[in-house]
Short mmCIF file of C-alpha atoms in Angstrom, two decimals:
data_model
loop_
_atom_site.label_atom_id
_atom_site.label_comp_id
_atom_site.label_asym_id
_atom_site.label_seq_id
_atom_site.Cartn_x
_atom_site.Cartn_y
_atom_site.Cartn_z
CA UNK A 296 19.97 -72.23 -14.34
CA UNK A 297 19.23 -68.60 -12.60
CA UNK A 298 22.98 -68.75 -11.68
CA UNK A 299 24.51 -69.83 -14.71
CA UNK A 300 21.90 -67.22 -16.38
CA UNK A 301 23.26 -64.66 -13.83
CA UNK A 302 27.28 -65.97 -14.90
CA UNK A 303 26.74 -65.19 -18.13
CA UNK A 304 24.68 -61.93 -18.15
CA UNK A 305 27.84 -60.22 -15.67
CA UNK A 306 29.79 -57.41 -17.48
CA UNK A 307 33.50 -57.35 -16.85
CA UNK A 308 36.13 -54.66 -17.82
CA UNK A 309 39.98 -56.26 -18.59
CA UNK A 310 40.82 -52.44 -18.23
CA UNK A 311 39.61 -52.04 -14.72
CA UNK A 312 40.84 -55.39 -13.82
CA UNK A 313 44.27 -54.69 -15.01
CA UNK A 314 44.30 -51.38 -13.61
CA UNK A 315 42.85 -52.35 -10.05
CA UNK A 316 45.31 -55.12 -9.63
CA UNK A 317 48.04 -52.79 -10.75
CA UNK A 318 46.90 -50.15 -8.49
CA UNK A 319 47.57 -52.81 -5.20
CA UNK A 320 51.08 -53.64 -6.77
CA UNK A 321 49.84 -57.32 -7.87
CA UNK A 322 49.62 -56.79 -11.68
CA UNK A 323 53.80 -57.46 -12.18
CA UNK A 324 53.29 -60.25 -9.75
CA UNK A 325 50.85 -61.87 -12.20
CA UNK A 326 53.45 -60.87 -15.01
CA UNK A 327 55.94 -62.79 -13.61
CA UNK A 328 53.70 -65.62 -12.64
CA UNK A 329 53.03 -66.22 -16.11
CA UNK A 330 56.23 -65.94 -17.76
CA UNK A 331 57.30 -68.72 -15.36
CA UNK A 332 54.56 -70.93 -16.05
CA UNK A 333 55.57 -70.18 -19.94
CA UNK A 334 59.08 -71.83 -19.12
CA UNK A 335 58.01 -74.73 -16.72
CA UNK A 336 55.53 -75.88 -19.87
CA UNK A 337 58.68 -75.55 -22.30
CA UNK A 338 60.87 -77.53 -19.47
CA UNK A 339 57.83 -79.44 -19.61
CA UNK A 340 58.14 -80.53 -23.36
CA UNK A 341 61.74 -80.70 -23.28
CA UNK A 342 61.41 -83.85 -21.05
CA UNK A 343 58.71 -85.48 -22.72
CA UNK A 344 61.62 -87.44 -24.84
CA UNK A 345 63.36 -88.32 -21.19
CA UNK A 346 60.34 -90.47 -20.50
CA UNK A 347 59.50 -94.38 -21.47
CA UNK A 348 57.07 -92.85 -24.18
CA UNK A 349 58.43 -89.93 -26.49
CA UNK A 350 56.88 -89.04 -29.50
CA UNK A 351 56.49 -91.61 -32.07
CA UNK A 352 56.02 -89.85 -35.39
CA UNK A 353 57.93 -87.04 -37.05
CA UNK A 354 54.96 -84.70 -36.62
CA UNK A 355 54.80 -85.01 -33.29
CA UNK A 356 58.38 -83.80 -32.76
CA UNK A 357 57.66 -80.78 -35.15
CA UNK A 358 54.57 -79.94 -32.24
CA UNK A 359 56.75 -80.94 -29.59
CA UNK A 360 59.57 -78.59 -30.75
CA UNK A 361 57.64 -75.98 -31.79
CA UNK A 362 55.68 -76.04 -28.12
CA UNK A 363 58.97 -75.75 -26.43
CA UNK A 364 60.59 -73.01 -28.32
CA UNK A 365 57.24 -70.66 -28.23
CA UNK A 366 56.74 -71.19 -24.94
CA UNK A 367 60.40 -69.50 -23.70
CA UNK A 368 59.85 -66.84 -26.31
CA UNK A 369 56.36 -66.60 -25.11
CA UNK A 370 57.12 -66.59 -20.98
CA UNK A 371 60.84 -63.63 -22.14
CA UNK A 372 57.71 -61.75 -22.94
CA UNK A 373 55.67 -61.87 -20.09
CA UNK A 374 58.54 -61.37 -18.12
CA UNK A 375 60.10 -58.13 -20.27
CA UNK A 376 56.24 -56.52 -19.64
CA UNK A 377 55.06 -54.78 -19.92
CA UNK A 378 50.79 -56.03 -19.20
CA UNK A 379 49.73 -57.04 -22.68
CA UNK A 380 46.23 -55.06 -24.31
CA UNK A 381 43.11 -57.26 -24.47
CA UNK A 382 43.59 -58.52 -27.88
CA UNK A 383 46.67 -59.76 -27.57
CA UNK A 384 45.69 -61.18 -23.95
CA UNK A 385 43.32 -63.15 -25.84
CA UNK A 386 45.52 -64.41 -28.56
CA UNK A 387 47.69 -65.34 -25.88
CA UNK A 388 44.86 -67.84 -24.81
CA UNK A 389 44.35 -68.72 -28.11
CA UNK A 390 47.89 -69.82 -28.48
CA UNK A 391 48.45 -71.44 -24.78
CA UNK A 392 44.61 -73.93 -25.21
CA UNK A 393 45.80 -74.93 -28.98
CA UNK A 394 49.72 -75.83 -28.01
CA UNK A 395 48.42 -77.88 -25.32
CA UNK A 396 46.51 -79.90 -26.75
CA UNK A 397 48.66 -80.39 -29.86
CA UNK A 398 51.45 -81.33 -27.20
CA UNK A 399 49.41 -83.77 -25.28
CA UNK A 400 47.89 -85.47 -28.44
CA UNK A 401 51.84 -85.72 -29.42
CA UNK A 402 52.83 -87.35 -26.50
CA UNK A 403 53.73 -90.82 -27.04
CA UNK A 404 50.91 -92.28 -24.88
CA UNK A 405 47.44 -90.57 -24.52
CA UNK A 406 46.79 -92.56 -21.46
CA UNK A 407 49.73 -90.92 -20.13
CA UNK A 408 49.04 -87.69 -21.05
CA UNK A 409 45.46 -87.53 -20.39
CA UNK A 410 45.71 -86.00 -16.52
CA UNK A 411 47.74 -83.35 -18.73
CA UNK A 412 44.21 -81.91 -19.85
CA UNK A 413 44.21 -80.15 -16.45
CA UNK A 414 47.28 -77.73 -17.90
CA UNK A 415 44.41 -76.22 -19.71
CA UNK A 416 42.68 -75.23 -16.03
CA UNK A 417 45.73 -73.60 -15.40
CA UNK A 418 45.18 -71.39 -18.60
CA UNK A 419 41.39 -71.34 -17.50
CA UNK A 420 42.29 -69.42 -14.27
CA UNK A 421 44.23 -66.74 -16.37
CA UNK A 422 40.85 -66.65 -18.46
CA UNK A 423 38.48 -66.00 -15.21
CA UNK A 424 40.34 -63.09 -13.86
CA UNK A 425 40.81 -61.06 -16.70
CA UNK A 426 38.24 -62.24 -19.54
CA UNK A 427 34.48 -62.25 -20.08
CA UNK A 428 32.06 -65.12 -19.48
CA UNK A 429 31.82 -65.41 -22.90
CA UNK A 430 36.16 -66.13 -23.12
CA UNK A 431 35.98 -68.40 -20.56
CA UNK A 432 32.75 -70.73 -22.58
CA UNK A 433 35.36 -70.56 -25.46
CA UNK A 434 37.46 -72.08 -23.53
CA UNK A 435 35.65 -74.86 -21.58
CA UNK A 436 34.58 -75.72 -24.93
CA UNK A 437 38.01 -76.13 -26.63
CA UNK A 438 38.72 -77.82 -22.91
CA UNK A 439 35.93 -80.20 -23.73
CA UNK A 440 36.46 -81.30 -27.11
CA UNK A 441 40.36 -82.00 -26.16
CA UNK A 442 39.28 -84.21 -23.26
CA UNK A 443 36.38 -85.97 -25.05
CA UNK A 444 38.98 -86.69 -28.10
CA UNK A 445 41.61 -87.69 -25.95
CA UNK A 446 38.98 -90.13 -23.59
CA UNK A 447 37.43 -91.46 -26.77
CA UNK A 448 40.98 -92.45 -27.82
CA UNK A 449 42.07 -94.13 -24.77
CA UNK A 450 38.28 -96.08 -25.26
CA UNK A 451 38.98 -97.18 -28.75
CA UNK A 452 42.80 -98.43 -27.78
CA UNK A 453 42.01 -102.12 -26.18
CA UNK A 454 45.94 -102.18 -24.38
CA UNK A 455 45.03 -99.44 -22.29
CA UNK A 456 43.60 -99.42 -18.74
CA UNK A 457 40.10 -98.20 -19.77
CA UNK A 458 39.00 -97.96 -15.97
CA UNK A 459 41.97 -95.91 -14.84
CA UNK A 460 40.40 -93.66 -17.86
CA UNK A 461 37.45 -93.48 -16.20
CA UNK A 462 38.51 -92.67 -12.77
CA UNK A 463 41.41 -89.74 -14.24
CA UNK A 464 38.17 -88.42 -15.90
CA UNK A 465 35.98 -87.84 -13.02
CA UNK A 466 38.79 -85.71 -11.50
CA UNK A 467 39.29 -83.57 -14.63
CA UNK A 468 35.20 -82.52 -14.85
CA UNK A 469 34.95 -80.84 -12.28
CA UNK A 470 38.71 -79.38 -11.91
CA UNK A 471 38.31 -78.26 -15.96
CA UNK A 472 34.16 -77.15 -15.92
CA UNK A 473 32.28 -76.55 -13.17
CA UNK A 474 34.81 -75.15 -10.77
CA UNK A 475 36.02 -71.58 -13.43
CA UNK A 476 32.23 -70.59 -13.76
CA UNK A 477 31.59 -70.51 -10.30
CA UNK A 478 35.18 -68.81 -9.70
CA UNK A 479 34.59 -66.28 -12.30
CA UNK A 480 30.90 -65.43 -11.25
CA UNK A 481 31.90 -64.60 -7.61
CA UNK A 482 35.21 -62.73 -9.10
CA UNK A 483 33.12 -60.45 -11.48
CA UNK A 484 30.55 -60.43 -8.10
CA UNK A 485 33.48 -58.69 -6.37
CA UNK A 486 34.70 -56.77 -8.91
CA UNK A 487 31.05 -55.26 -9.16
CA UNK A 488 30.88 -54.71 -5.99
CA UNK A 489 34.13 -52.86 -5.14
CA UNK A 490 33.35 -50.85 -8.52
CA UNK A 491 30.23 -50.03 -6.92
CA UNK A 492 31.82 -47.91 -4.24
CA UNK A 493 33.93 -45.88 -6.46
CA UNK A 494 30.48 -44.86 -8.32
CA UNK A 495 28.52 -41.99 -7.66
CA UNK A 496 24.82 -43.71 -8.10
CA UNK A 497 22.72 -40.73 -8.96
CA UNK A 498 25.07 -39.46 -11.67
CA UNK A 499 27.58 -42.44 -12.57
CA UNK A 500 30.30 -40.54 -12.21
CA UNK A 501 33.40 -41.45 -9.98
CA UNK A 502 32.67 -40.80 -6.67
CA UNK A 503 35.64 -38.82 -4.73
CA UNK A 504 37.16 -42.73 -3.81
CA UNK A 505 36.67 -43.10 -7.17
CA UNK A 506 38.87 -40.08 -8.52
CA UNK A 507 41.51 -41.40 -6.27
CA UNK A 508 41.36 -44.19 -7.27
CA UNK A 509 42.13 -43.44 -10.76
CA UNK A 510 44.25 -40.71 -10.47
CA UNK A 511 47.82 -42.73 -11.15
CA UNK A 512 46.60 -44.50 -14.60
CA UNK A 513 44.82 -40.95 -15.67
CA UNK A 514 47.94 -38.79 -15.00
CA UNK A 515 50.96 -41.33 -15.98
CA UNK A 516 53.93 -39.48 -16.20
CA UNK A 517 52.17 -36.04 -16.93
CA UNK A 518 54.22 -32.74 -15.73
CA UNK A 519 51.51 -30.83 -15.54
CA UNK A 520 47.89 -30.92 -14.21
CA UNK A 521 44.99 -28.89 -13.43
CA UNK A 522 42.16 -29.52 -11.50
CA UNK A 523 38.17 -27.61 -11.53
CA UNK A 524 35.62 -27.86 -8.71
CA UNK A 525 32.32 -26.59 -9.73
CA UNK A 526 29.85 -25.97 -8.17
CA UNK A 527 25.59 -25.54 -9.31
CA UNK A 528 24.89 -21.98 -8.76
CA UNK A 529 21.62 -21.59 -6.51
CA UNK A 530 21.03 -24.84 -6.66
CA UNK A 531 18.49 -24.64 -3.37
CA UNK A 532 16.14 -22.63 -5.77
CA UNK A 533 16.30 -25.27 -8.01
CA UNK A 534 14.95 -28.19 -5.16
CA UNK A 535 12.29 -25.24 -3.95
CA UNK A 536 11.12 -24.91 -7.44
CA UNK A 537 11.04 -28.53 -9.04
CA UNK A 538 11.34 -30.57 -5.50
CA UNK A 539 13.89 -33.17 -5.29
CA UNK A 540 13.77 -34.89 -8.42
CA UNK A 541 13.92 -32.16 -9.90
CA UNK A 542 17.53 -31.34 -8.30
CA UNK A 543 18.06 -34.73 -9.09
CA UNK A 544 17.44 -34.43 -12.82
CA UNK A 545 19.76 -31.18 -12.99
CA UNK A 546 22.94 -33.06 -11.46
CA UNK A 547 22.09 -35.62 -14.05
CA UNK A 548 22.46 -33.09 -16.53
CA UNK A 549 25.26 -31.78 -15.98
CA UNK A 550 27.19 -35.28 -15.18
CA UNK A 551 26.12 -35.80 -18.67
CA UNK A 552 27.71 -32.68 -20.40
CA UNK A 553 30.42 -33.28 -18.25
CA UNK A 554 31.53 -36.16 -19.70
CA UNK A 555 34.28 -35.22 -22.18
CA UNK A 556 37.67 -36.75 -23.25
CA UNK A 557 40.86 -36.39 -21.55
CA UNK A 558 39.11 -35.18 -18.47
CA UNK A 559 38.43 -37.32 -15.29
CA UNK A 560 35.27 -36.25 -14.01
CA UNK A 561 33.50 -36.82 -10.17
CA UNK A 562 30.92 -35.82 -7.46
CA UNK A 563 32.81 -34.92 -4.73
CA UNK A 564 29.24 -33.85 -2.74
CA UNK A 565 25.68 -32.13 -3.29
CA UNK A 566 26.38 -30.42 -6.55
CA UNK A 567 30.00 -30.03 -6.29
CA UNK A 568 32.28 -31.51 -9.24
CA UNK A 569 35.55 -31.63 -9.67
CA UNK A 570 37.26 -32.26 -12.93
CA UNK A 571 41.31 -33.06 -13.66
CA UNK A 572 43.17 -32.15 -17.04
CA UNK A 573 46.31 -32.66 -18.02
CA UNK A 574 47.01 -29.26 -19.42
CA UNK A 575 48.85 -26.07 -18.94
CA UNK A 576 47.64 -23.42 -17.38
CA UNK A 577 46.62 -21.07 -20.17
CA UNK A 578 44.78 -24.18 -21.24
CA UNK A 579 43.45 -24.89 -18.10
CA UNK A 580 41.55 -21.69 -17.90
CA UNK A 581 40.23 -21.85 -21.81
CA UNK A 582 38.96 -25.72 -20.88
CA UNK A 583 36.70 -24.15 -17.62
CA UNK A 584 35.61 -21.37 -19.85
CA UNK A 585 34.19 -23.90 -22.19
CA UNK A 586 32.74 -26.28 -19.55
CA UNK A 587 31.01 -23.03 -18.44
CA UNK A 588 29.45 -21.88 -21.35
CA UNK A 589 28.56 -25.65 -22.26
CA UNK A 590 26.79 -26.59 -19.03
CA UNK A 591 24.27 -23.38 -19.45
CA UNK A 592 21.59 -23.90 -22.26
CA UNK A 593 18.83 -21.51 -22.81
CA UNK A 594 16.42 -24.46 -23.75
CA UNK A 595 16.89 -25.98 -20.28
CA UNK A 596 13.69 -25.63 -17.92
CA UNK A 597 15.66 -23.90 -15.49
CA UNK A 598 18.88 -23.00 -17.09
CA UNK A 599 21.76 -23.98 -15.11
CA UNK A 600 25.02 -21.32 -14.54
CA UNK A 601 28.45 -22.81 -12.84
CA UNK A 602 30.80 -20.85 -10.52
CA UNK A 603 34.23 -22.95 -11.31
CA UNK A 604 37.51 -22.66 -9.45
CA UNK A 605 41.05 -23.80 -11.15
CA UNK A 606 44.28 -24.62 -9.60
CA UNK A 607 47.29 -25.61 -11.62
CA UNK A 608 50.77 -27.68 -11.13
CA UNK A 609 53.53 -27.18 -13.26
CA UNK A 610 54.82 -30.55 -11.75
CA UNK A 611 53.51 -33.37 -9.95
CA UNK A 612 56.32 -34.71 -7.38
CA UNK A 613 55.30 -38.35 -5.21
CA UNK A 614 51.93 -39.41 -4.77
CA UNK A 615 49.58 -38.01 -6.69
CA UNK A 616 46.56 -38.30 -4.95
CA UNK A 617 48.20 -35.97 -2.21
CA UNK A 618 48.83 -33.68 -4.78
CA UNK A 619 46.07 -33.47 -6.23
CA UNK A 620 44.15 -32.97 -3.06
CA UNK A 621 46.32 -30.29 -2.63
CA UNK A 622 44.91 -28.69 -5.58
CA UNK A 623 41.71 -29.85 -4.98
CA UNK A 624 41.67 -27.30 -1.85
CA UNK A 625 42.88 -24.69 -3.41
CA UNK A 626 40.46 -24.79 -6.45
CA UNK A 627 37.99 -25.03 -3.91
CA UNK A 628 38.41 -21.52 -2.05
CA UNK A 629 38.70 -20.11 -6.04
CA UNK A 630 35.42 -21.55 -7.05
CA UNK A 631 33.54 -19.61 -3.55
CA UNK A 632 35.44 -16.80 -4.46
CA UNK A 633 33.88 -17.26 -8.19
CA UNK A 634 29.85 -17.74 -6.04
CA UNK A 635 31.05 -14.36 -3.95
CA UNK A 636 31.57 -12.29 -7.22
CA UNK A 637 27.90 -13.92 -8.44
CA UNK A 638 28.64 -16.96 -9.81
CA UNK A 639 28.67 -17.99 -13.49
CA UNK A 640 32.13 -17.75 -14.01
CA UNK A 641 36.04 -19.00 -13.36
CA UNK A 642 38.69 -18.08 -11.18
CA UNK A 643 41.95 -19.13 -10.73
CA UNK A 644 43.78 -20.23 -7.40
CA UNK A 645 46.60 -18.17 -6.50
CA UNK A 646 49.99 -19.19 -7.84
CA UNK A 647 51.94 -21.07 -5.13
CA UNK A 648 55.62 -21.13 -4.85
CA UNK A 649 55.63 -25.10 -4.51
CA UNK A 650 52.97 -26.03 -7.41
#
């Protein structure tokens, strides 16, 4: 019970999965996986009237045909792309548990069909990588009720091998049930656990792994970026004064009025941050204005100033984590420029020829 309790209390994220395996070059793999399966269960159909027991009524031919036309128009999809959004992810499950089971209740023997129930473990393993705990008990229970109905048919039909039943049965529990929630739990284990080392744990912010990490899905096909790094002014007088929880409770702060759209946000170290925006550069330097003035508050305890540094790209050429690290280092001698002049305010990196 603690584990299953533990299973189903796990968060999960189908936008981090998608982007992570994306990020390692796996996620058009998984595309194309799919698609294929899409046509091998349309192949699949096609040949259920090539065996000694094709469908027997004309309902079961509508299903039958119906199952093998969706699933090539379904699997063109997945292979065209691109990654489908959650929603329809899930009424893509939706659609793959209910045509199986309408095409194995067609078939013209449900004692042949019946190992056929582990088709819907296939669609099960989909369900455990990129969907909740919650998805995947949806599905074991649709899973369930399709084997129990199909078993309790085979039971109540005395010309069939009851005992053979049985036996394909006890292979199906534990292929179909118990096997996806122990899968899933360990994958959204790991998937805590690497998202754990992206993570800043004091503020919650990416960590600098973190922004890297990132940086391909935030920027896209963006032309132009800036980046910030800011930095807490006299932050040491702020640990004299209040001690270390106090500091502690500052970076907090400011992680929190950091937090705005469009801008990926991280703690590089101490009470550094740096920020990137896909802007121009006018922009660029009206956005760190802003961030200045809204990190300082007059009703703080000890109000809080910012010395900020800003380095712009009118183009980002290859990989842009390089690039932006590029930037990164150049924001970084404007923002000790900014703590030279006496903090609390922004300047801007020197214009290079190749930004």
């Amino acid at each position: 019970m603690t584990f299953l309790r533990r299973w189903w209390g796990q968060s999960y994220s189908y936008d981090w999965m998608s982007r992570y395996f994306e990020s390692h070059g796996a996620l058009s793999a998984f595309r194309v996986v799919v698609g294929v399966c899409c046509f091998c269960y349309g192949l699949a159909a096609i040949t259920t009237y090539l065996t000694a027991k094709p469908p027997t009524t004309w309902i079961a031919d509508v299903f039958i045909l119906a199952g093998t036309v969706s699933s090539f128009v379904v699997g063109a999809l997945w292979l065209r792309g691109p990654w489908p959004s959650e929603r329809v992810s899930l009424l893509f499950v939706l659609y793959a548990d209910v045509e199986t089971t309408l095409a194995l209740l067609s078939y013209g023997s449900i004692q042949m069909s019946f190992p056929g129930c582990s088709l819907l473990a296939a669609t099960g393993v989909y369900v455990q990588v990129f969907h909740s705990p919650k998805v995947l008990l949806a599905h074991l229970a649709w899973s369930g009720a399709t084997v129990t109905t199909m078993f309790l048919l085979i039971l109540r039909t005395p010309t069939f091998d009851h005992g053979l039943a049985v036996s394909q049965l006890v292979v199906l529990l534990p292929v179909m049930f118990s096997t996806p929630v122990f899968l899933q739990s360990m994958l959204l284990s790991l998937r805590l656990d690497a998202n754990g080392a992206l993570i800043d744990p004091l503020t919650g912010l990416r960590n600098r792994r973190g922004l890297d990490e990132d940086l391909p899905h935030f920027l896209g096909e963006e032309s132009e970026v800036a980046v910030m790094v800011i930095d807490v002014d006299r932050f040491k007088s702020i640990n004299d004064r209040f001690g270390h929880e106090g500091g502690d409770l500052a970076l907090q702060l400011i992680a929190r009025r950091l937090l705005v759209d469009d801008v990926l946000v991280a703690r590089t170290g101490g009470e550094e941050f740096a920020l990137v925006v896909r802007v121009c550069a006018d922009q660029a330097v009206s956005v760190a204005e802003w961030l200045r003035s809204r990190l300082y508050s007059p009703y703080d305890v000890s109000p809080l100033t910012v010395s900020i540094g800003v380095a712009h790209a009118s183009s980002i050429e290859g990989d842009s984590v390089t690039a932006v690290t590029r930037l990164l280092r150049r924001a970084d001698v404007a923002m000790y420029e900014a703590k030279h002049r006496g903090g609390n305010q922004v300047v801007v990196a020197a214009v290079r020829s190749q930004d």
